[in-house]
Amino acid sequence: MDNSSLSLPAAIFILFLFTTHPNYCLSARKHLSSESDTDTDFIRSSCNATIYPDLCFATFSSYATEIQSDSKILATMSLTLALNTTLSASQTLTDLGKTQGLEPKEAAALHDCVEQISDSVDEFTRSISEMEETQGKSFAFRMSDVETWVSAALTDEDTCIDGFSENAMDADVKAAVATVIEKVAQLTSISLAFVNQYAGSK
Ligand SMILES: *[C@@H]1O[C@H](CO)[C@@H](O)[C@H](O)[C@H]1NC(C)=O
Ligand SMILES: *[C@@H]1O[C@H](CO)[C@@H](O)[C@H](O)[C@H]1NC(C)=O
């Protein structure tokens, strides 16, 4: 009885901290930097135009200060993030290909997948450097090239998944590949939307 009468106020105090502390932090942050709200609004409205607004906002809101309201920085950052995620997907698929006792057809599909993903790594790399290029091509032509390459990356990701569409494929391998590729494909789709937004901003 003594224990429970002691812990109840303690519990209430802890509850009090948990419920008030985040609010306090939030309002303090708002107070300190009203600019940050504008940056977050920009991310929110940019993400609103993508197929995955929630994932998009969760991913890019942490970069709000860096992005501000600059659609070029947002597009370039989304390409870099897509590239990074694709590189780690490539590693995961390569590791999966080394699984003991893998059947030849799963091994072959994984091998093809790693090649397709490697193509999309090239497409993102070209796109990122093209975003920084200012000489030569017109802006419209340059953006059209970037859109083409990012679309090609999306196609490569689809092709990878399609390689596992046969019913006889091992369900675990298929599910593992789908999880890895889905993450990459969602980011690629968001990135394509941001490149389109930047292309339309001038
Ligand atoms: C998101 O888009 C919907 C309709 O497309 C619109 O009604 C809403 O205001 C938008 N929200 C933001 C934050 O831009
Ligand atoms: C991408 O990876 C590079 C190298 O690891 C890192 O410096 C950069 O911050 C990453 N960018 C994003 C947006 O994750």
PDB file of C-alpha atoms and ligand atoms in Angstrom, residues 63 77 80-81 84, ligand 2:
ATOM      1  CA  TYR A  63      16.126  18.875 -43.824  1.00  0.00           C
ATOM      2  CA  MET A  77      18.602  16.467 -52.038  1.00  0.00           C
ATOM      3  CA  THR A  80      21.050  12.300 -53.347  1.00  0.00           C
ATOM      4  CA  LEU A  81      18.805  10.490 -50.910  1.00  0.00           C
ATOM      5  CA  ASN A  84      22.123   6.693 -51.180  1.00  0.00           C
TER       6      ASN A  84
HETATM    7  C1  LIG B   2      24.323  10.524 -48.914  1.00  0.00           C
HETATM    8  O1  LIG B   2      25.502   9.835 -48.611  1.00  0.00           O
HETATM    9  C2  LIG B   2      26.649  10.671 -48.514  1.00  0.00           C
HETATM   10  C3  LIG B   2      27.874   9.802 -48.370  1.00  0.00           C
HETATM   11  O2  LIG B   2      27.681   8.800 -47.426  1.00  0.00           O
HETATM   12  C4  LIG B   2      26.445  11.623 -47.330  1.00  0.00           C
HETATM   13  O3  LIG B   2      27.537  12.489 -47.219  1.00  0.00           O
HETATM   14  C5  LIG B   2      25.188  12.451 -47.565  1.00  0.00           C
HETATM   15  O4  LIG B   2      24.909  13.250 -46.444  1.00  0.00           O
HETATM   16  C6  LIG B   2      24.004  11.548 -47.823  1.00  0.00           C
HETATM   17  N1  LIG B   2      22.894  12.424 -48.225  1.00  0.00           N
HETATM   18  C7  LIG B   2      21.648  12.226 -47.837  1.00  0.00           C
HETATM   19  C8  LIG B   2      20.648  13.248 -48.284  1.00  0.00           C
HETATM   20  O5  LIG B   2      21.303  11.259 -47.182  1.00  0.00           O
END
